[in-house]
Coordinates of C-alpha atoms and ligand atoms in Angstrom, one line a residue:
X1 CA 115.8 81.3 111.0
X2 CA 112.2 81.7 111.3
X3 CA 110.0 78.3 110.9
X4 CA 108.5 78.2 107.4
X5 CA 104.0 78.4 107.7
X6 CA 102.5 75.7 105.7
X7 CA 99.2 74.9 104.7
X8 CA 98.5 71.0 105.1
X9 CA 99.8 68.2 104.3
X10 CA 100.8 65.6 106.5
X11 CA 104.3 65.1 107.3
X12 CA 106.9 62.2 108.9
X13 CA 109.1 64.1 111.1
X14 CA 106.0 65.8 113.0
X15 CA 104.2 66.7 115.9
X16 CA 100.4 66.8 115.7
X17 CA 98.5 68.9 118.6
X18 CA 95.4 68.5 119.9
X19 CA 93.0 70.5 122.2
X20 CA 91.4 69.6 125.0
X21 CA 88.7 71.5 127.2
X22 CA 88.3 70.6 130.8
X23 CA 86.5 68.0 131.6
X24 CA 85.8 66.6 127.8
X25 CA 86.4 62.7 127.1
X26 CA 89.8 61.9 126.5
X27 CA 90.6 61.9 123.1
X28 CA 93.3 59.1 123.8
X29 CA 93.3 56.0 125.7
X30 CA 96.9 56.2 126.7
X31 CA 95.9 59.2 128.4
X32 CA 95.9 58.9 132.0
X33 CA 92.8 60.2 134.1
X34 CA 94.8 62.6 136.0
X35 CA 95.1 64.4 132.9
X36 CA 91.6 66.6 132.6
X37 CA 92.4 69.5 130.2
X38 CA 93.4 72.2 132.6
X39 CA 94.8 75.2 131.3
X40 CA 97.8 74.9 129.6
X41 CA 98.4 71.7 130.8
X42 CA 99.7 69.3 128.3
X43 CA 100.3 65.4 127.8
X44 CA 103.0 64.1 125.0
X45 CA 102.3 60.3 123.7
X46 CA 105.1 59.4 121.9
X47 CA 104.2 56.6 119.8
X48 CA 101.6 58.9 118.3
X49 CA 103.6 61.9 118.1
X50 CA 100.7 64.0 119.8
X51 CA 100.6 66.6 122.0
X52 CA 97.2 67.1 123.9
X53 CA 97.0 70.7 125.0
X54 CA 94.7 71.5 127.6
X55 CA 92.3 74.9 127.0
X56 CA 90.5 74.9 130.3
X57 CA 86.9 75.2 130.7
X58 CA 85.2 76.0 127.3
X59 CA 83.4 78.9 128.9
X60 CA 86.5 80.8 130.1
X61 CA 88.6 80.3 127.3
X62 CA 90.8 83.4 125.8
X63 CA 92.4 83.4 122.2
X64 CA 95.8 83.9 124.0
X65 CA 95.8 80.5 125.6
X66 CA 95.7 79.3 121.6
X67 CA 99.5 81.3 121.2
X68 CA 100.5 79.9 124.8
X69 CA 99.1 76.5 123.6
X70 CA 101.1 76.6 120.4
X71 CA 103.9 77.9 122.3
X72 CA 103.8 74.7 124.8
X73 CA 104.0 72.6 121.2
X74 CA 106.2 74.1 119.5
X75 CA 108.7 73.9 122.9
X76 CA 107.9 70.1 123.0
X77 CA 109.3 69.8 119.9
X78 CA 112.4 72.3 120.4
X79 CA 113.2 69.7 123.3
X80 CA 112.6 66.8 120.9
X81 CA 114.1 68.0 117.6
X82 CA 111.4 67.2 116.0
X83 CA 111.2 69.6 112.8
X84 CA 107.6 69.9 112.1
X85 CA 104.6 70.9 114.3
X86 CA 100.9 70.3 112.9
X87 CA 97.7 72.1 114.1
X88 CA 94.5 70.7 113.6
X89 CA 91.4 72.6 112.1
X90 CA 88.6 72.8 114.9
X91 CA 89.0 71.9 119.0
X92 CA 87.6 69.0 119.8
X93 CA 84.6 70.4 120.4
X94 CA 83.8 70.1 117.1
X95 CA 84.0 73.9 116.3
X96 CA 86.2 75.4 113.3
X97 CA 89.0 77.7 113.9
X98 CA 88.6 80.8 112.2
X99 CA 91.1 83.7 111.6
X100 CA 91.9 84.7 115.3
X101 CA 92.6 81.3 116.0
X102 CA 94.8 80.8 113.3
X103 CA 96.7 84.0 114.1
X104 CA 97.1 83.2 117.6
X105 CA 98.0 79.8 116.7
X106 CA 100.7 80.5 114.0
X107 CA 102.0 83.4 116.3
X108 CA 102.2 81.7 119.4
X109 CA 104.5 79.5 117.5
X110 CA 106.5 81.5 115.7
X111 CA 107.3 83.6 119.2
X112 CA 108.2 80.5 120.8
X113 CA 110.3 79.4 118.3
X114 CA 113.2 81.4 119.2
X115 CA 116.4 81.6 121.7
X116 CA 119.0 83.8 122.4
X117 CA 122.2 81.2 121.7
X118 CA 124.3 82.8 119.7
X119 CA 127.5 82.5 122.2
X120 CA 126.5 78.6 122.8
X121 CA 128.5 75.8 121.7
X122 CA 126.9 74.4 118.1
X123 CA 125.5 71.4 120.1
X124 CA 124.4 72.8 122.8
X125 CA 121.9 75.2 120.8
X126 CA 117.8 74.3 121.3
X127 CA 117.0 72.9 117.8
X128 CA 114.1 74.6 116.2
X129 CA 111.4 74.0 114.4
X130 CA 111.3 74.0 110.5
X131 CA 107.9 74.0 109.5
X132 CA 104.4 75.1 111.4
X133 CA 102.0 73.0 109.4
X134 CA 98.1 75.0 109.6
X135 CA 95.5 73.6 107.9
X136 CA 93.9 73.8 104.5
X137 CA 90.9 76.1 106.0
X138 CA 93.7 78.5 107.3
X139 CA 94.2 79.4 103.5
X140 CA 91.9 81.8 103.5
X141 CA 93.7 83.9 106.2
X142 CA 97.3 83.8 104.1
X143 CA 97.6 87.3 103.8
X144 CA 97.2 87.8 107.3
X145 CA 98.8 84.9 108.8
X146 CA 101.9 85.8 106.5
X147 CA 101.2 89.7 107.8
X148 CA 101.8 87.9 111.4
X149 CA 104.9 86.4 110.1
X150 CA 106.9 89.5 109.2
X151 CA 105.8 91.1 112.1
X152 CA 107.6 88.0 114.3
X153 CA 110.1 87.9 112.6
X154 CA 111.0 91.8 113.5
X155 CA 110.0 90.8 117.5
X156 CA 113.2 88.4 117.2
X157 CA 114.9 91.1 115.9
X158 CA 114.0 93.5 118.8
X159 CA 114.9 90.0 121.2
X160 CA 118.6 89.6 119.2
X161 CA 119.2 93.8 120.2
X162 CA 117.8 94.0 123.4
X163 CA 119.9 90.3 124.7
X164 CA 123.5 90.9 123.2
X165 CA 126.1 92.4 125.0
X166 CA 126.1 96.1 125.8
X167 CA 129.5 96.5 124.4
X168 CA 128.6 95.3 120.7
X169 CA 125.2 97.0 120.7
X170 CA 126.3 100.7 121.3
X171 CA 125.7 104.1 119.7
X172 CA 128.2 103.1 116.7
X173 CA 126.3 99.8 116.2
X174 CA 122.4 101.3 116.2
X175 CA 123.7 103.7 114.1
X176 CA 125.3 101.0 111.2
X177 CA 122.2 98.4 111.8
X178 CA 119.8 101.4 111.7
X179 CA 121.1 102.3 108.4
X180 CA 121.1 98.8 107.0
X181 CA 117.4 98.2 107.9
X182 CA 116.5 101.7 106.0
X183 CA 118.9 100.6 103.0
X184 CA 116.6 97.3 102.8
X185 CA 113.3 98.7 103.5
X186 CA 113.8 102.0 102.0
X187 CA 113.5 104.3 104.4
X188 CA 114.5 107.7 105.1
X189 CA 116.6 108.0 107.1
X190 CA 119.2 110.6 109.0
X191 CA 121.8 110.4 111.7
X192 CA 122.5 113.6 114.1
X193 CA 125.7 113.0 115.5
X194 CA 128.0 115.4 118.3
X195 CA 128.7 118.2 116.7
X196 CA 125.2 118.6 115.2
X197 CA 123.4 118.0 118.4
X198 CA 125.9 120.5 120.0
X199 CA 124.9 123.6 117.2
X200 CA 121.2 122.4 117.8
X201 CA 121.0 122.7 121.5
X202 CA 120.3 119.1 122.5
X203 CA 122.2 119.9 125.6
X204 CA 120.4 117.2 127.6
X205 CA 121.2 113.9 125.1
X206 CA 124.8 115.7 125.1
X207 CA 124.9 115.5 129.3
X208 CA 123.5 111.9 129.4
X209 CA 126.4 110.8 127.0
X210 CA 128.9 113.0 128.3
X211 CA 131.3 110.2 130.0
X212 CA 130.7 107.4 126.8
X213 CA 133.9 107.5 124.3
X214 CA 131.2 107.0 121.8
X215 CA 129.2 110.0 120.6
X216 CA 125.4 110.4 121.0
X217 CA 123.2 109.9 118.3
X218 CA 119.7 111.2 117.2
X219 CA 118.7 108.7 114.0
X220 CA 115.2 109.8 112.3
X221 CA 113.6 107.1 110.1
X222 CA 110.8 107.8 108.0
X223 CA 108.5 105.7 106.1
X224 CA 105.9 107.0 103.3
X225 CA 103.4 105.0 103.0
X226 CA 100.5 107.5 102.4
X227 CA 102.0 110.0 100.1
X228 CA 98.5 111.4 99.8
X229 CA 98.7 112.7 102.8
X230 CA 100.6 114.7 104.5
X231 CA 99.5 113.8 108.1
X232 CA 102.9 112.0 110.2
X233 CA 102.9 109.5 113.0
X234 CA 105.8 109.9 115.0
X235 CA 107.2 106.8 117.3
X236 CA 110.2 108.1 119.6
X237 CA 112.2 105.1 121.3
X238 CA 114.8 105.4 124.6
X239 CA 118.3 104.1 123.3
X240 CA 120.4 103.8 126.2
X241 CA 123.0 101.0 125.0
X242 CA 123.8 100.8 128.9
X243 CA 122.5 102.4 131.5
X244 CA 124.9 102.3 135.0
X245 CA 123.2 105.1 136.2
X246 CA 126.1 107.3 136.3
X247 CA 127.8 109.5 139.2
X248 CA 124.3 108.2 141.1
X249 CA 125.7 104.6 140.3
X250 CA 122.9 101.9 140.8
X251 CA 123.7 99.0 142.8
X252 CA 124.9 96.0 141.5
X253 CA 121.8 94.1 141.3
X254 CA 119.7 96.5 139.2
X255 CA 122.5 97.4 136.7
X256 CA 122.9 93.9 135.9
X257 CA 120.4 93.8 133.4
X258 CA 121.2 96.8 132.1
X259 CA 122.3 96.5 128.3
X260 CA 118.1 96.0 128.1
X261 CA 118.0 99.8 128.0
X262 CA 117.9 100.5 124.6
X263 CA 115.0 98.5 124.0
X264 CA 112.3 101.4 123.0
X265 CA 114.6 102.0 120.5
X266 CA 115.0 98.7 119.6
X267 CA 111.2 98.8 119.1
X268 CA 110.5 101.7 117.4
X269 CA 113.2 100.2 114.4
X270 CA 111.0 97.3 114.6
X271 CA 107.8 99.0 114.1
X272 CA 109.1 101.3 111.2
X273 CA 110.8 98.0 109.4
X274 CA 107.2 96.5 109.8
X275 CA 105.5 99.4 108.9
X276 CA 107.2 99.7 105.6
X277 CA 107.4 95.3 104.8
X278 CA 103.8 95.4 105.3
X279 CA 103.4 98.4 103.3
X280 CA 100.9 100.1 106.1
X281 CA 99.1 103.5 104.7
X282 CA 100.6 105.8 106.6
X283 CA 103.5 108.2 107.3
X284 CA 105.6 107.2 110.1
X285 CA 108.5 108.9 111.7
X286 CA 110.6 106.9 113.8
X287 CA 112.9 108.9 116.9
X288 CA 115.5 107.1 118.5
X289 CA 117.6 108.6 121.6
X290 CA 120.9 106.6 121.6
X291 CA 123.8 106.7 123.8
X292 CA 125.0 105.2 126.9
X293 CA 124.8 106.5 130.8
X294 CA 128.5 105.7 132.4
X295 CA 131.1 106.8 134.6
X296 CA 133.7 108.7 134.4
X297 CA 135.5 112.4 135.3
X298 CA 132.8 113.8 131.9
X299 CA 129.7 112.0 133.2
X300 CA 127.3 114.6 133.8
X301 CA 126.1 115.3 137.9
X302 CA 123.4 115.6 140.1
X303 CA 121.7 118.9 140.3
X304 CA 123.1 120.5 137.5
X305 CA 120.7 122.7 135.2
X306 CA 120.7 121.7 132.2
X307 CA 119.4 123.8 128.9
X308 CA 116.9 121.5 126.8
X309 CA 116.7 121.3 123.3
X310 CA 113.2 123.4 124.0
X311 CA 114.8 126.3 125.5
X312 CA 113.4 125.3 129.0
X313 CA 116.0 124.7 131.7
X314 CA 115.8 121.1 133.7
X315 CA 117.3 120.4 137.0
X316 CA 118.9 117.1 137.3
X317 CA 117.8 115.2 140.4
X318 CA 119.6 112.2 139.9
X319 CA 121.7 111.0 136.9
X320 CA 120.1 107.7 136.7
X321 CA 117.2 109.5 135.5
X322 CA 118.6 109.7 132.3
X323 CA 116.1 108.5 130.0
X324 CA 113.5 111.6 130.5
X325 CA 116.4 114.0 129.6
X326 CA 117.8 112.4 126.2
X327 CA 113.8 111.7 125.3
X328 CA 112.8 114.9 126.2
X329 CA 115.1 116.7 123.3
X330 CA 114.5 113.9 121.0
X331 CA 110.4 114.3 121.2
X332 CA 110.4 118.0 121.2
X333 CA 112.8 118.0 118.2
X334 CA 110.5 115.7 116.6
X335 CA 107.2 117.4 117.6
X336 CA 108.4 120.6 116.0
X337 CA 110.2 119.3 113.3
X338 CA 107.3 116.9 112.3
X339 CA 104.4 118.3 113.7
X340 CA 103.3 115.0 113.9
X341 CA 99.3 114.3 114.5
X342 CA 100.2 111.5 117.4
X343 CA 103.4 110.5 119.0
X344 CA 103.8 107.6 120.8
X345 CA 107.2 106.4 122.7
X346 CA 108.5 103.4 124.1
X347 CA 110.9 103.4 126.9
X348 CA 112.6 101.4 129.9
X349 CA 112.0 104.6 132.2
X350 CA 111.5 103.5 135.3
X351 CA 111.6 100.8 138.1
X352 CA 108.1 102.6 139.5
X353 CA 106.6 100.7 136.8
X354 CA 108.4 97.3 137.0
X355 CA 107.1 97.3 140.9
X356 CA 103.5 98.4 139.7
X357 CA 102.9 95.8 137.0
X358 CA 105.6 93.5 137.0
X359 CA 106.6 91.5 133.9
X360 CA 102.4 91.2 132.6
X361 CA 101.5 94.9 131.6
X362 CA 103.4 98.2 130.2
X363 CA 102.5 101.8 131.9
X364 CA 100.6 103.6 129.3
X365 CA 100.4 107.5 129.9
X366 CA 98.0 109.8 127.5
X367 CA 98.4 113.2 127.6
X368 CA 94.6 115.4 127.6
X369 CA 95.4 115.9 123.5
X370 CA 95.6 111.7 123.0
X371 CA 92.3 111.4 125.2
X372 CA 90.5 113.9 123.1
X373 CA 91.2 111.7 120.2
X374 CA 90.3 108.4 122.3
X375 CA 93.8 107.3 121.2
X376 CA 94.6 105.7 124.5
X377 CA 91.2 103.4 124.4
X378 CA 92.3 102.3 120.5
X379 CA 95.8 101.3 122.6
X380 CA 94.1 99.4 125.3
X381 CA 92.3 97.2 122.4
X382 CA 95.3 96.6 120.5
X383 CA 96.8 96.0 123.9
X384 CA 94.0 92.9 124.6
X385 CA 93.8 91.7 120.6
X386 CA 97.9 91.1 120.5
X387 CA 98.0 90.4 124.6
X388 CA 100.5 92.8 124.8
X389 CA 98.6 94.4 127.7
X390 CA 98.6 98.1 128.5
X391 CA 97.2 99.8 131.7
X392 CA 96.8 103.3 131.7
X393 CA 98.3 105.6 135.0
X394 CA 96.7 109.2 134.9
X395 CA 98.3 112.0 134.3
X396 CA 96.7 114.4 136.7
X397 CA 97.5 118.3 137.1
X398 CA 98.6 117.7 140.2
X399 CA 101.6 115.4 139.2
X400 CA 102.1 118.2 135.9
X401 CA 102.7 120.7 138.5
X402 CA 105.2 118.9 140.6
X403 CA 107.9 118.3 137.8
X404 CA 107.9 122.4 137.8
X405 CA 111.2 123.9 139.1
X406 CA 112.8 125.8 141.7
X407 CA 116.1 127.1 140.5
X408 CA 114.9 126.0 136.8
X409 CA 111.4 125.9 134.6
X410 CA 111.8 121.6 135.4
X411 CA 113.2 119.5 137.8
X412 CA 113.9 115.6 136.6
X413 CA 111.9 114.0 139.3
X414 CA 108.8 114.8 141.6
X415 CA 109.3 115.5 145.2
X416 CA 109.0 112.2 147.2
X417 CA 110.2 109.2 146.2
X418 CA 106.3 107.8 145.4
X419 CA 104.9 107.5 141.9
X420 CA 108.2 107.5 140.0
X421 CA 106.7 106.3 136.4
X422 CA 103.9 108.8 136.5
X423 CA 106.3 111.7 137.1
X424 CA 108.5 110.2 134.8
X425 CA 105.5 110.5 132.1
X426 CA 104.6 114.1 133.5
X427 CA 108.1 115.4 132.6
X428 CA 108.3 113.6 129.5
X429 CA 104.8 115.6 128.3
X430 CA 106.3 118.8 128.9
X431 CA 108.2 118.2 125.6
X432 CA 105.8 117.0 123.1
X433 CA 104.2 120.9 122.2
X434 CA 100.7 119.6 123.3
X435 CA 100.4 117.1 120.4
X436 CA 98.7 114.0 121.3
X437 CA 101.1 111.9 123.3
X438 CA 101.5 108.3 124.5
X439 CA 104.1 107.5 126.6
X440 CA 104.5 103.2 127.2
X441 CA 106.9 102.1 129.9
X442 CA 107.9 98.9 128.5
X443 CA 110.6 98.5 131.6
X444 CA 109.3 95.3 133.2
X445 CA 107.3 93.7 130.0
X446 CA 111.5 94.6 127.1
X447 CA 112.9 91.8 129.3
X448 CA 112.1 89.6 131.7
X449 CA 114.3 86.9 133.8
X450 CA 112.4 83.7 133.4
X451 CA 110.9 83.0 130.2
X452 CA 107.3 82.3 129.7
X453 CA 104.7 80.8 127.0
X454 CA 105.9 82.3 123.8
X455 CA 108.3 84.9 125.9
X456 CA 111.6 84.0 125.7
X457 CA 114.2 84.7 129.0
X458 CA 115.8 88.6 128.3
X459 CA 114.8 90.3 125.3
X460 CA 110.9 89.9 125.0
X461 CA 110.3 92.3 121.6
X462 CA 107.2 93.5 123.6
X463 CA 105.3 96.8 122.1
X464 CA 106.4 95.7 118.2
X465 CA 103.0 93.5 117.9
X466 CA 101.0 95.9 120.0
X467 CA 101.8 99.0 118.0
X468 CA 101.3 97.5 114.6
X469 CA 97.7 96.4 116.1
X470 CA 97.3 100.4 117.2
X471 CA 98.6 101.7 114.1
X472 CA 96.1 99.1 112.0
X473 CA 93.3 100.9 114.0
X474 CA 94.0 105.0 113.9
Ligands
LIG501 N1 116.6 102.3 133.0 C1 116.1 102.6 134.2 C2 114.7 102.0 134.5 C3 114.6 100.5 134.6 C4 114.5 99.9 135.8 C5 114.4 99.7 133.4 C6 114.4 98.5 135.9 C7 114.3 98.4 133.6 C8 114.3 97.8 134.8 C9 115.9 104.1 134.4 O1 116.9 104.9 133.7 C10 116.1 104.4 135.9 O2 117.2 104.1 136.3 N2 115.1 104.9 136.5 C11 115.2 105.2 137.9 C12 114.8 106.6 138.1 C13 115.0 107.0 139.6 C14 116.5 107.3 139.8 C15 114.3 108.3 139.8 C16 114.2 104.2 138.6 O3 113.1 104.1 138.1 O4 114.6 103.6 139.6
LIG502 ZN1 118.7 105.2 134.8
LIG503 ZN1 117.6 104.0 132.0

């Protein structure tokens, strides 16, 4: 359960915070001297129930380090059961919090608020925290604090997908929970299964899932929330329930996290049940690619040609390059079917990205149709406002010319081993009929193995905040 935002009153069973910049007097006695406001660094007294939270030097300070602060709080009182945690209504610099801070402050919390324990014993569970307590001057934010709230809530739900086992979350299961969040937000929604994607031609989501004993799916959500218009969004998400990388089987090590592969989907079910709770103006399609990449005598095989949903042939270079194939028949399905006036996908496409940026920043990839409409610079804000950072990669002719084919019009990869999310991105663009395209590669930023701030360890719900922000902006 999500904690409950209040505004004021003082409480028994709580934790008050405080801020501290570098170098300011200590606000408590008991302090030691050691402690001089650094960073993120924090002191607990426990006969006052306080938690001093260090912001660093006044002059460098970001509004993140007020979610990361919160987070380091809210934590503190996970690990001390304490139900309520209290914000104050200025730093102690003397200076009022206005509406960022109060965001960052009541979403830094709510993120942090959250673990994956569903398979631990009752008493073994991290208690959590009841009530986040903001002050009477946050009232006048309400709506958007609240706004915040919903959207949190729906980043735990990405976390709950993207960290349980593989072998409950499959094709079957996105299919059921897909249609339970359209029966409660009303969406639209409609479910290609086997032997419709076979009469369609989606011959490259059919190879992917070839070897799973569970058939593919194509689910379409859509959301109208501008029915003035008839301009359409379309989100597309990679659903790969498990990903072993087929006949080109990955090694041990990098397919053990990989039940994390269906997190664009995950995503994009997140961002239309957002979309429609906080009753955005606009029209939004939601794509999701769902099966599963396995083994067996069906799975599909290196090298063969396969005949895409667009009527272009695409030469499979390795199997474990799945995600490009299902995604590229799910976007140019969409593009046509839709004719949407921006497309943007989220997917766990490649390791090239994971070595490039790590766990801090997603790939983002515009084709020359987004850039015309700036939409990749409106990403990059709403990448620094949620702190859900995005870097872009270019997508120069060059690497558009190397995905071309030899025995086919595409091959899956480029021709060296180097640059393997921007090719990834290049191949994907061949399928979106020149409509403005953003391609994020969310593959080291879904999940991450150690958890940090308001992150928690596996399933992060990473691109849900950041694409709200984005869509609030276009
Ligand atoms: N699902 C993986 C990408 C991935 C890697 C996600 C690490 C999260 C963490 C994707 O399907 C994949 O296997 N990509 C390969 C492509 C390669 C075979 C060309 C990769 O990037 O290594
Ligand atoms: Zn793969
Ligand atoms: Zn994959």
């Amino acid at each position: 359960m999500q904690a409950k935002i209040q505004f004021s009153g003082s409480r028994k069973d709580c934790l008050s915070v405080a801020f501290m910049f570098e170098g300011m007097m200590r606000p408590f006695e008991a302090m030691p001297e050691s402690f001089t406001g650094k960073k993120l660094e924090s002191f607990y007294l426990p006969e006052h129930k306080v938690i001093v939270v260090g912001l660093g030097k006044e002059e460098e300070l970001k509004i993140d380090y007020y979610r990361r602060a919160a987070a380091k709080a809210v934590k503190l009182a996970m690990a001390y059961k304490i139900a309520e945690v209290q914000f104050p209504d200025k730093g102690l610099d003397g200076n009022s919090f206005g509406k960022k801070e109060f965001l960052a402050l009541a979403e830094g919390s709510l993120l942090a608020n959250y673990s994956f324990d569903k398979y631990k014993a009752e008493d073994a569970k991290p208690s959590r925290v009841k009530e986040i307590i903001l002050p009477e001057t946050a009232k006048g934010f309400r709506e958007s604090i609240e706004s915040a709230a919903v959207v949190c809530e729906n980043v735990s739900m990405v976390r709950d997908l993207v960290s349980e086992n593989s072998d409950i979350v499959t094709p079957d299961f996105i299919d059921g929970f897909s249609r339970k969040i359209a029966k409660e937000c009303g969406l639209k929604i409609e479910v290609l299964e086997k032997a419709e994607l076979e009469k369609l031609g989606m011959n490259c989501l059919l190879a992917v899932g070839r070897a799973s004993t569970q058939s593919p799916r194509l689910i379409m959500l859509e959301y109208n929330g501008d029915p003035s218009s008839n301009e359409k969004i379309m989100l597309a998400g990679k659903g790969m329930c498990f990903d072993s990388g087929g006949l080109d089987i990955k090694p041990r090590d990098s397919m053990l996290e990989m039940r994390m592969d269906m997190a664009g989907a995950a995503t994009v079910l997140a961002i239309m049940k957002s979309a429609s709770e906080l009753k955005l103006k606009k029209n939004i399609v939601g794509i999701m690619a769902v099966t599963e990449n396995l083994v067996d005598a069906k799975s599909y095989r290196p090298k063969d040609i396969i005949k895409s949903y667009s009527g272009k042939t695409v030469e499979n270079m390795d199997t474990d390059a799945e995600g490009r194939l299902v995604l590229a028949d799910a976007l140019n399905y969409g593009a046509k079917k839709f004719g949407p006036k921006l497309i943007m996908e989220f997917s766990t496409l490649t390791g090239s990205i994971v070595s490039t940026f790590g766990s801090h920043v997603a790939g983002l990839f515009a084709n020359s149709a987004a850039k015309e409409k700036g939409f990749e610079k409106k990403m990059s804000e709403a990448g620094l406002e949620t702190y859900e950072r995005v870097w872009e990669l270019p997508l120069f002719e060059e690497y558009l010319d190397e995905v071309s084919g030899e025995r086919s019009d595409f091959r899956s990869l480029g021709k060296t081993r180097y640059n393997g999310a921007i090719f990834g991105a290049a191949f994907l663009s061949k399928f979106v009929e020149d409509k403005p395209f953003l391609h994020i590669d969310i593959a080291g930023t879904a999940h991450i193995e150690e958890a940090k701030d308001y992150m928690p360890k596996d399933g992060t719900g990473f691109g849900v905040r950041l694409a709200v922000e984005f869509l609030k902006k276009i």
